Amino acid sequence: LQLHHSGRYRCGGWMNDVYSQWWQKSTPVTLRVHRVPVSGVSLSAHPPGGQVALGDHLVMSCAVTTGTGPLSFSWHREGSVASLDTGPSLDLYAGAEDSGHYLCRATNGDS
């Protein structure tokens, strides 16, 4: 289901008896589709622990345990408001200025 599937629905069908045939509709039902809030956001690093030598490649990945999408991600270095990237992973070739704490944010627009 998608959010745009919310609405009123009913079914119908042809009814028959010995003498006639007619179209009959059910009572309508209202369907409300909502997003599941994002929770269980976790960050992993490769190599594990995020310890790399200068110039080495580091990949950090962001995942969520629950939450319906579409999901969007943003990466931040602690103390900075600026987003470093917007995908579910962040690739770095470690420079001296890259040391620090990183965090990822995941949202589905509602949470």
Tab-separated table of N, CA and C in Angstrom, residues 52-107:
chain	number	residue	atom	x	y	z
A	52	VAL	N	40.971	3.732	10.537
A	52	VAL	CA	41.667	3.652	9.256
A	52	VAL	C	42.923	4.510	9.299
A	53	ALA	N	43.869	4.183	8.456
A	53	ALA	CA	45.088	4.985	8.312
A	53	ALA	C	44.828	6.095	7.301
A	54	LEU	N	45.603	7.122	7.369
A	54	LEU	CA	45.503	8.255	6.459
A	54	LEU	C	45.494	7.756	5.014
A	55	GLY	N	44.479	8.164	4.234
A	55	GLY	CA	44.351	7.762	2.840
A	55	GLY	C	43.560	6.494	2.612
A	56	ASP	N	43.276	5.740	3.676
A	56	ASP	CA	42.491	4.505	3.520
A	56	ASP	C	41.027	4.820	3.250
A	57	HIS	N	40.341	3.824	2.700
A	57	HIS	CA	38.926	3.940	2.363
A	57	HIS	C	38.076	3.490	3.555
A	58	LEU	N	37.095	4.298	3.916
A	58	LEU	CA	36.159	3.988	4.995
A	58	LEU	C	34.748	4.113	4.437
A	59	VAL	N	33.914	3.125	4.713
A	59	VAL	CA	32.515	3.157	4.304
A	59	VAL	C	31.658	3.037	5.556
A	60	MET	N	30.786	4.011	5.764
A	60	MET	CA	29.826	3.948	6.860
A	60	MET	C	28.443	3.776	6.256
A	61	SER	N	27.647	2.913	6.877
A	61	SER	CA	26.309	2.617	6.376
A	61	SER	C	25.274	2.914	7.453
A	62	CYS	N	24.143	3.426	7.020
A	62	CYS	CA	23.041	3.763	7.913
A	62	CYS	C	21.872	2.833	7.591
A	63	ALA	N	21.242	2.282	8.618
A	63	ALA	CA	20.106	1.381	8.422
A	63	ALA	C	19.026	1.698	9.445
A	64	VAL	N	17.798	1.327	9.130
A	64	VAL	CA	16.686	1.484	10.066
A	64	VAL	C	16.046	0.126	10.301
A	65	THR	N	15.580	-0.097	11.527
A	65	THR	CA	14.905	-1.350	11.862
A	65	THR	C	13.471	-1.328	11.368
A	66	THR	N	12.767	-0.209	11.599
A	66	THR	CA	11.391	-0.078	11.132
A	66	THR	C	11.187	1.301	10.533
A	67	GLY	N	10.194	1.393	9.714
A	67	GLY	CA	9.853	2.666	9.081
A	67	GLY	C	9.507	2.446	7.631
A	68	THR	N	8.387	3.026	7.222
A	68	THR	CA	8.000	2.912	5.828
A	68	THR	C	8.407	4.169	5.090
A	69	GLY	N	8.711	4.017	3.855
A	69	GLY	CA	9.323	5.066	3.069
A	69	GLY	C	8.376	5.885	2.262
A	70	PRO	N	8.949	6.661	1.403
A	70	PRO	CA	10.371	6.609	1.059
A	70	PRO	C	11.225	7.205	2.165
A	71	LEU	N	12.360	6.543	2.400
A	71	LEU	CA	13.299	6.997	3.417
A	71	LEU	C	14.333	7.912	2.785
A	72	SER	N	14.758	8.901	3.541
A	72	SER	CA	15.877	9.731	3.105
A	72	SER	C	16.882	9.803	4.242
A	73	PHE	N	18.133	9.942	3.869
A	73	PHE	CA	19.233	9.922	4.829
A	73	PHE	C	20.048	11.198	4.694
A	74	SER	N	20.668	11.588	5.784
A	74	SER	CA	21.669	12.664	5.737
A	74	SER	C	22.784	12.323	6.715
A	75	TRP	N	23.992	12.669	6.314
A	75	TRP	CA	25.198	12.386	7.099
A	75	TRP	C	25.770	13.679	7.636
A	76	HIS	N	26.197	13.640	8.888
A	76	HIS	CA	26.725	14.828	9.554
A	76	HIS	C	27.933	14.457	10.399
A	77	ARG	N	28.850	15.374	10.457
A	77	ARG	CA	29.973	15.239	11.370
A	77	ARG	C	29.601	16.003	12.625
A	78	GLU	N	29.870	15.406	13.777
A	78	GLU	CA	29.487	16.021	15.047
A	78	GLU	C	29.968	17.459	15.116
A	79	GLY	N	29.048	18.344	15.497
A	79	GLY	CA	29.374	19.755	15.612
A	79	GLY	C	29.101	20.557	14.358
A	80	SER	N	28.691	19.897	13.272
A	80	SER	CA	28.421	20.588	12.013
A	80	SER	C	26.970	20.370	11.601
A	81	VAL	N	26.329	21.415	11.154
A	81	VAL	CA	24.950	21.322	10.676
A	81	VAL	C	24.916	20.875	9.217
A	82	ALA	N	25.962	21.175	8.482
A	82	ALA	CA	26.017	20.865	7.045
A	82	ALA	C	25.955	19.361	6.805
A	83	SER	N	25.196	18.975	5.794
A	83	SER	CA	25.093	17.569	5.411
A	83	SER	C	26.292	17.193	4.537
A	84	LEU	N	26.883	16.048	4.839
A	84	LEU	CA	28.021	15.550	4.053
A	84	LEU	C	27.567	14.767	2.827
A	85	ASP	N	26.424	14.091	2.954
A	85	ASP	CA	25.896	13.273	1.862
A	85	ASP	C	24.450	12.938	2.192
A	86	THR	N	23.735	12.380	1.223
A	86	THR	CA	22.318	12.109	1.433
A	86	THR	C	21.909	10.677	1.105
A	87	GLY	N	22.829	9.786	0.933
A	87	GLY	CA	22.488	8.394	0.660
A	87	GLY	C	22.575	7.551	1.913
A	88	PRO	N	22.252	6.259	1.814
A	88	PRO	CA	22.321	5.382	2.979
A	88	PRO	C	23.752	5.005	3.381
A	89	SER	N	24.738	5.408	2.574
A	89	SER	CA	26.131	5.146	2.962
A	89	SER	C	26.995	6.370	2.671
A	90	LEU	N	28.097	6.438	3.386
A	90	LEU	CA	29.053	7.540	3.238
A	90	LEU	C	30.423	6.936	2.997
A	91	ASP	N	31.056	7.305	1.885
A	91	ASP	CA	32.398	6.830	1.527
A	91	ASP	C	33.401	7.940	1.787
A	92	LEU	N	34.453	7.597	2.485
A	92	LEU	CA	35.523	8.566	2.750
A	92	LEU	C	36.879	7.942	2.449
A	93	TYR	N	37.772	8.746	1.923
A	93	TYR	CA	39.185	8.400	1.881
A	93	TYR	C	39.804	9.273	2.951
A	94	ALA	N	40.203	8.639	4.038
A	94	ALA	CA	40.533	9.339	5.273
A	94	ALA	C	41.642	10.365	5.105
A	95	GLY	N	41.283	11.606	5.428
A	95	GLY	CA	42.243	12.693	5.511
A	95	GLY	C	42.372	13.107	6.970
A	96	ALA	N	43.382	13.881	7.294
A	96	ALA	CA	43.620	14.302	8.680
A	96	ALA	C	42.415	15.047	9.243
A	97	GLU	N	41.690	15.773	8.402
A	97	GLU	CA	40.536	16.555	8.855
A	97	GLU	C	39.271	15.707	9.044
A	98	ASP	N	39.319	14.420	8.713
A	98	ASP	CA	38.134	13.570	8.786
A	98	ASP	C	37.942	12.881	10.134
A	99	SER	N	38.901	12.971	11.033
A	99	SER	CA	38.744	12.344	12.347
A	99	SER	C	37.582	12.999	13.078
A	100	GLY	N	36.839	12.201	13.821
A	100	GLY	CA	35.733	12.737	14.599
A	100	GLY	C	34.574	11.769	14.678
A	101	HIS	N	33.488	12.254	15.237
A	101	HIS	CA	32.277	11.461	15.396
A	101	HIS	C	31.307	11.813	14.273
A	102	TYR	N	30.680	10.784	13.708
A	102	TYR	CA	29.736	10.956	12.614
A	102	TYR	C	28.377	10.417	13.026
A	103	LEU	N	27.348	10.974	12.422
A	103	LEU	CA	26.007	10.460	12.658
A	103	LEU	C	25.218	10.496	11.371
A	104	CYS	N	24.268	9.583	11.296
A	104	CYS	CA	23.349	9.597	10.159
A	104	CYS	C	21.948	9.855	10.705
A	105	ARG	N	21.164	10.548	9.894
A	105	ARG	CA	19.755	10.798	10.211
A	105	ARG	C	18.932	10.128	9.127
A	106	ALA	N	17.886	9.458	9.568
A	106	ALA	CA	16.955	8.814	8.625
A	106	ALA	C	15.565	9.365	8.896
A	107	THR	N	14.845	9.658	7.830
A	107	THR	CA	13.486	10.182	7.979
A	107	THR	C	12.609	9.649	6.844
